[in-house]
XYZ file of C-alpha atoms in Angstrom:
438
model
C 0.000 0.000 0.000
C 1.464 3.350 -1.013
C 1.749 6.293 1.326
C -0.773 8.129 -0.827
C -3.294 5.286 -0.521
C -2.746 5.049 3.234
C -3.339 8.765 3.679
C -6.500 8.514 1.590
C -7.840 5.659 3.691
C -6.984 7.491 6.918
C -8.737 10.570 5.621
C -11.800 8.543 4.686
C -11.815 6.964 8.147
C -11.581 10.373 9.764
C -14.489 11.674 7.694
C -16.527 8.599 8.639
C -15.792 9.202 12.311
C -16.820 12.841 11.980
C -20.020 11.837 10.253
C -20.919 9.161 12.801
C -23.711 10.201 15.172
C -22.691 11.036 18.714
C -23.895 8.415 21.143
C -26.392 10.031 23.512
C -26.072 9.693 27.255
C -29.266 8.616 28.996
C -29.972 10.213 32.364
C -32.338 8.216 34.550
C -34.207 10.643 36.793
C -36.191 9.440 39.817
C -38.885 11.886 40.833
C -42.072 12.254 42.864
C -45.512 12.281 41.230
C -46.611 15.751 42.301
C -47.781 18.536 40.039
C -44.575 20.561 39.911
C -42.419 17.572 39.000
C -44.853 16.393 36.346
C -44.819 19.905 34.890
C -41.013 19.762 34.739
C -41.153 16.565 32.685
C -43.467 18.265 30.208
C -41.154 21.258 29.778
C -37.794 19.652 29.056
C -37.793 20.293 25.302
C -35.528 23.374 25.555
C -32.972 21.354 27.523
C -32.940 18.356 25.185
C -32.803 20.607 22.114
C -29.799 22.438 23.554
C -28.213 19.129 24.599
C -28.942 16.597 21.830
C -26.355 14.236 23.309
C -28.426 13.835 26.487
C -31.613 11.771 26.668
C -33.914 11.785 29.695
C -35.604 8.734 31.166
C -38.107 9.327 33.957
C -39.034 7.102 36.886
C -42.045 8.797 38.490
C -43.233 7.373 41.800
C -45.576 8.051 44.703
C -43.747 9.779 47.555
C -43.372 6.856 49.962
C -42.305 4.450 47.194
C -39.816 6.977 45.789
C -38.136 7.329 49.160
C -37.918 3.586 49.632
C -36.402 2.902 46.213
C -33.866 5.717 46.069
C -32.746 5.043 49.643
C -32.174 1.376 48.865
C -30.359 2.177 45.637
C -28.001 4.776 47.052
C -27.243 2.837 50.233
C -26.238 -0.216 48.184
C -24.342 1.830 45.574
C -26.734 0.448 42.990
C -26.202 3.152 40.389
C -29.739 2.833 39.013
C -30.359 6.595 38.916
C -28.367 9.612 37.720
C -30.558 12.290 39.279
C -32.574 11.875 42.467
C -35.466 13.907 43.802
C -34.787 14.068 47.526
C -35.584 16.391 50.387
C -33.960 18.385 53.135
C -34.005 15.336 55.387
C -31.820 13.136 53.207
C -29.300 15.655 51.880
C -27.095 16.269 54.946
C -27.239 12.627 56.042
C -26.368 11.226 52.618
C -23.719 13.863 51.929
C -21.889 12.931 55.121
C -21.970 9.313 53.955
C -20.353 10.480 50.676
C -23.334 9.130 48.750
C -23.925 12.407 46.874
C -21.744 14.300 44.411
C -20.987 17.905 45.432
C -22.558 20.520 43.160
C -20.351 23.233 41.727
C -22.756 25.389 39.781
C -21.772 27.742 36.935
C -21.647 31.457 37.735
C -24.880 32.178 35.837
C -26.730 29.828 38.182
C -26.340 32.459 40.936
C -26.107 30.293 44.043
C -26.247 33.418 46.223
C -29.817 34.020 45.033
C -31.046 30.869 46.810
C -33.034 31.588 49.973
C -30.538 31.321 52.856
C -32.588 28.819 54.891
C -32.978 26.498 51.899
C -29.357 26.761 50.789
C -28.151 26.027 54.318
C -30.436 22.997 54.584
C -28.968 21.533 51.379
C -25.310 22.145 52.233
C -22.700 20.463 54.393
C -19.680 22.483 55.533
C -20.564 25.168 53.013
C -20.760 22.799 50.017
C -24.051 22.449 48.136
C -25.088 18.808 47.628
C -28.550 19.307 46.132
C -30.254 22.083 44.190
C -33.765 23.095 45.264
C -36.487 22.628 42.686
C -39.046 24.161 44.999
C -39.156 24.987 48.683
C -42.036 25.037 51.089
C -43.235 25.609 54.575
C -46.820 24.878 55.635
C -49.836 27.147 55.968
C -53.622 27.199 56.137
C -55.481 27.304 52.829
C -59.168 28.026 53.314
C -62.371 28.803 51.443
C -63.079 32.497 51.876
C -66.677 32.041 50.691
C -67.400 29.318 53.245
C -65.750 31.274 56.053
C -67.910 34.272 55.216
C -71.086 32.202 54.907
C -70.383 30.506 58.237
C -69.925 33.846 59.974
C -66.453 33.087 61.315
C -63.136 34.846 60.876
C -59.765 33.451 59.896
C -56.926 35.500 61.391
C -53.606 35.755 59.556
C -52.087 33.931 62.521
C -54.766 31.529 63.809
C -54.683 29.309 66.875
C -55.869 25.722 66.852
C -59.010 26.917 68.659
C -59.685 29.214 65.680
C -59.188 26.260 63.342
C -61.610 24.072 65.282
C -64.289 26.786 65.338
C -63.956 27.366 61.594
C -63.969 23.631 60.810
C -67.136 23.102 62.812
C -68.894 26.073 61.231
C -68.036 25.080 57.650
C -68.782 21.356 57.845
C -71.827 20.239 55.872
C -71.499 16.497 55.436
C -74.797 16.189 53.563
C -73.311 18.471 50.891
C -69.959 16.620 51.080
C -68.183 19.695 52.421
C -65.764 18.901 55.226
C -64.453 21.615 57.488
C -60.858 20.435 57.442
C -58.590 18.135 55.453
C -55.289 16.922 56.900
C -52.874 14.154 55.965
C -53.752 10.737 57.326
C -51.790 8.414 55.019
C -48.992 6.765 57.037
C -45.399 7.734 56.325
C -42.652 9.789 57.911
C -43.109 12.362 55.138
C -46.888 11.990 54.951
C -49.004 12.034 58.113
C -45.966 12.408 60.371
C -44.896 15.598 58.607
C -48.259 17.079 59.531
C -48.392 15.573 63.009
C -44.807 16.464 63.913
C -45.376 20.070 62.857
C -48.667 20.117 64.772
C -47.016 18.635 67.853
C -44.242 21.239 67.593
C -46.895 23.950 67.613
C -48.338 22.434 70.813
C -44.941 22.606 72.514
C -44.175 18.894 72.117
C -40.884 17.277 71.092
C -39.865 13.860 69.810
C -36.993 13.394 72.288
C -35.614 15.054 75.380
C -31.921 15.927 75.596
C -31.099 12.320 76.596
C -32.884 10.965 73.491
C -35.751 9.602 75.550
C -38.975 9.537 73.475
C -41.669 11.932 74.677
C -44.925 10.430 73.404
C -46.075 10.015 76.995
C -46.037 13.817 77.455
C -49.130 15.921 77.901
C -48.226 17.969 74.819
C -48.259 14.933 72.521
C -51.466 13.617 74.054
C -53.241 16.933 73.532
C -51.951 17.320 69.972
C -52.923 13.825 68.832
C -56.300 13.951 70.581
C -57.133 17.279 68.930
C -55.996 15.968 65.523
C -58.229 12.909 65.830
C -61.173 14.993 67.034
C -60.812 17.409 64.119
C -60.606 14.644 61.550
C -63.325 12.423 63.012
C -65.806 15.271 63.474
C -65.058 17.561 60.547
C -62.821 15.608 58.152
C -63.636 13.572 55.031
C -64.350 9.843 55.151
C -61.387 7.555 54.560
C -58.958 10.208 55.780
C -56.452 7.598 56.984
C -55.653 6.959 53.298
C -55.307 10.605 52.292
C -51.919 12.183 51.662
C -50.902 15.388 49.887
C -52.280 14.460 46.454
C -55.588 13.109 47.752
C -56.250 16.224 49.841
C -55.255 18.487 46.962
C -57.891 16.806 44.809
C -60.530 17.154 47.536
C -59.782 20.840 47.997
C -59.829 21.541 44.263
C -63.222 19.824 44.057
C -64.598 22.142 46.728
C -64.912 19.492 49.422
C -62.550 21.023 52.027
C -63.283 24.158 53.991
C -59.644 24.226 55.089
C -56.512 22.377 54.198
C -53.343 22.757 56.262
C -50.399 21.558 54.225
C -47.378 22.535 52.149
C -47.296 26.082 50.814
C -46.414 24.723 47.370
C -50.030 23.599 46.969
C -51.157 27.217 46.724
C -50.475 27.497 42.996
C -52.628 24.440 42.332
C -55.636 25.380 44.474
C -55.689 28.816 42.806
C -55.358 27.451 39.255
C -58.714 28.117 37.520
C -58.098 25.299 35.046
C -57.899 22.637 37.763
C -59.545 24.096 40.847
C -63.275 24.750 41.105
C -62.640 27.134 44.020
C -59.664 29.026 42.556
C -61.218 32.461 43.049
C -62.135 31.947 46.716
C -58.970 30.768 48.484
C -57.384 32.578 51.429
C -54.140 31.910 53.267
C -53.011 32.036 56.882
C -49.990 30.964 58.905
C -49.671 27.446 60.323
C -51.676 27.467 63.589
C -50.199 27.550 67.059
C -51.579 26.434 70.416
C -52.681 29.203 72.757
C -49.658 30.242 74.812
C -47.086 28.486 72.565
C -45.133 30.721 70.187
C -44.392 28.122 67.529
C -45.987 27.819 64.093
C -44.912 24.290 63.335
C -41.423 24.964 61.924
C -42.130 23.079 58.697
C -39.399 23.577 56.105
C -38.840 21.357 53.100
C -37.295 21.534 49.669
C -37.805 18.933 46.987
C -34.385 19.033 45.395
C -32.346 17.408 42.659
C -29.167 15.603 43.669
C -26.659 13.400 41.894
C -25.630 10.093 43.456
C -21.896 9.544 43.681
C -22.491 6.207 41.917
C -23.694 7.910 38.694
C -21.413 7.347 35.718
C -22.762 10.475 33.975
C -22.240 13.200 36.524
C -21.281 15.952 34.074
C -24.477 15.486 32.059
C -26.480 15.192 35.284
C -25.056 18.488 36.573
C -26.102 20.197 33.337
C -29.663 18.996 33.835
C -29.807 19.901 37.533
C -28.499 23.413 36.832
C -31.102 23.895 34.090
C -34.085 22.476 35.991
C -33.433 24.496 39.160
C -32.172 27.674 37.493
C -33.718 31.019 36.617
C -34.130 30.005 32.968
C -36.566 27.234 33.888
C -38.543 29.537 36.199
C -38.895 32.075 33.386
C -39.998 29.317 30.990
C -42.744 28.190 33.371
C -43.888 31.778 33.806
C -44.062 32.281 30.048
C -45.932 29.020 29.464
C -48.329 29.017 32.409
C -48.030 32.389 34.135
C -45.970 33.565 37.077
C -48.406 31.976 39.541
C -47.092 28.544 38.452
C -43.396 29.353 38.982
C -41.635 26.931 41.372
C -41.811 28.696 44.749
C -39.650 28.940 47.813
C -36.138 28.760 46.381
C -34.920 32.164 45.175
C -34.942 35.654 46.647
C -35.321 37.172 43.181
C -38.706 35.494 42.687
C -40.172 37.244 45.722
C -38.730 40.564 44.545
C -40.404 40.126 41.163
C -43.401 42.463 40.866
C -45.078 40.264 38.245
C -44.906 37.270 40.579
C -46.223 39.255 43.529
C -49.197 40.370 41.462
C -49.916 36.945 39.967
C -49.457 34.884 43.152
C -51.771 35.968 45.994
C -50.035 33.426 48.208
C -46.490 34.765 47.704
C -46.368 36.922 50.817
C -47.724 34.213 53.133
C -45.413 31.593 51.615
C -42.321 33.709 52.240
C -43.538 34.653 55.707
C -44.092 30.997 56.578
C -40.676 29.944 55.288
C -38.883 32.737 57.111
C -40.686 31.799 60.337
C -39.337 28.233 60.276
C -36.480 27.399 62.612
C -35.149 23.959 61.774
C -32.291 24.325 64.247
C -34.812 24.341 67.122
C -38.188 23.023 66.072
C -39.564 22.747 69.635
C -39.883 25.399 72.325
C -38.330 22.807 74.642
C -34.671 21.762 74.626
C -33.935 19.107 72.018
C -30.832 17.217 70.824
C -31.814 17.170 67.134
C -32.447 19.473 64.189
C -35.152 19.334 61.555
C -38.580 20.927 61.301
C -41.379 18.457 60.579
C -38.867 15.599 60.914
C -35.943 14.575 63.101
C -32.658 14.732 61.214
C -31.224 11.348 62.161
C -30.856 8.310 59.853
C -33.215 6.229 61.975
C -36.117 8.620 61.485
C -37.282 7.045 58.220
C -37.962 3.800 60.056
C -39.301 5.094 63.347
C -41.227 7.930 61.724
C -43.020 5.572 59.377
C -43.762 3.097 62.175
C -45.268 5.830 64.346
C -47.165 7.110 61.313
C -48.729 3.691 60.814
C -49.816 3.624 64.452
C -51.352 7.091 64.324
C -53.068 6.319 61.009
C -54.584 3.238 62.648
C -55.912 5.476 65.416
C -57.476 7.754 62.794
C -59.092 4.713 61.194
C -60.663 3.858 64.573
C -58.546 0.773 65.216
C -57.133 2.076 68.517
C -57.491 4.985 70.914
C -55.176 7.996 71.103
C -53.760 6.706 74.399
C -53.064 3.269 72.952
C -51.405 4.803 69.887
C -49.173 7.020 72.013
C -48.250 4.128 74.315
C -47.326 1.997 71.297
C -45.245 4.843 69.823
C -43.441 5.378 73.127
C -42.624 1.693 73.469
C -41.559 1.129 69.855
C -39.406 4.243 69.548
C -37.721 3.561 72.896
C -36.835 0.085 71.709
C -35.458 1.286 68.369
C -33.465 4.151 69.866
C -31.952 1.787 72.423
C -31.052 -0.654 69.668
C -29.438 2.174 67.694
C -27.344 3.207 70.678
C -28.903 6.591 71.444
C -30.264 5.376 74.767
C -27.831 3.617 77.092
């Protein structure tokens, strides 16, 4: 073969290589089946068009199942997912285990624009390990028309006595209108998010400073008894199976006088395309017990993180930066209006006049988030951090077990006292086994 022929063949090979299509990387993204995340899946065209070498594969799951699967995968270094939807509970625990890849965002991402409380919750030693898709606290969402018709008032900062009076006045079971809807579905992030925040607002705590469980306290007994009374007297049937999505549907159908839950729901209950009561929704702070200055201290951010086991971290970081950046927020606003923008993550959103005008819940959302103190969720001394959860690895197990017990009480299978006694016994056993109690 002559040198000329060899050069010709090499040139042909080079041209063939240049012409060959670039093999796309497939990112497997595990996410929760709520409205904001489903919207994100529907709006990824700009990202995939700008990154034709990246394909997206979605695994969309109910909240409890998502937590179970991603926890199992990351703890076993399974490598099944490239992007995880996780919350403020998991991030610091998993980062310390070196299960998550640190996030170094490009300058245009503007990390300093993230709300300080959210950024701190998603960082360890100053390093960001997850990017917030949306943040939330909890607040009261209520029917202004039903409140007016019932002749009651809803203060901006109600007590639980105010809530009970309003629930009683608005309940009309013959018309399938229930005064109050609260989470009853068991799970540490389902009914126990609500009940832990409620207990915090009653002055309760999960553990004393020696890690002794406190379910035998008067504060827990009062909180759980009041919760059961509210739900049994003024709540919808089958409430022990209702979580966030079920209650959202009930409220949008006009069947809840009040719903106390995550602030992120506000954009959905005020959406005229999906909510039959969109033009008659008011907002108030999470209630407190008379004499207790604590509004639940609920703080959460559904966030996108990259497992250290992912083989496609660079592509994953591109997606995370896009999905949680200002560009995506602007795209949502253009497509569906500013009211639908992912809330609770960036200071700039709450300084945006268009958002303030379009989102009647913006002020209360920011007020609720700023009121949360995850470093001290109880008015009593505690050895843990976390708002509507306890930030220890064991909480997933013990929180879900207690949630199952309390859900059984809501279903009428046991009394409040029996449920609290079972929680006290079970959590004491598990905390002793884990070495917290000597």
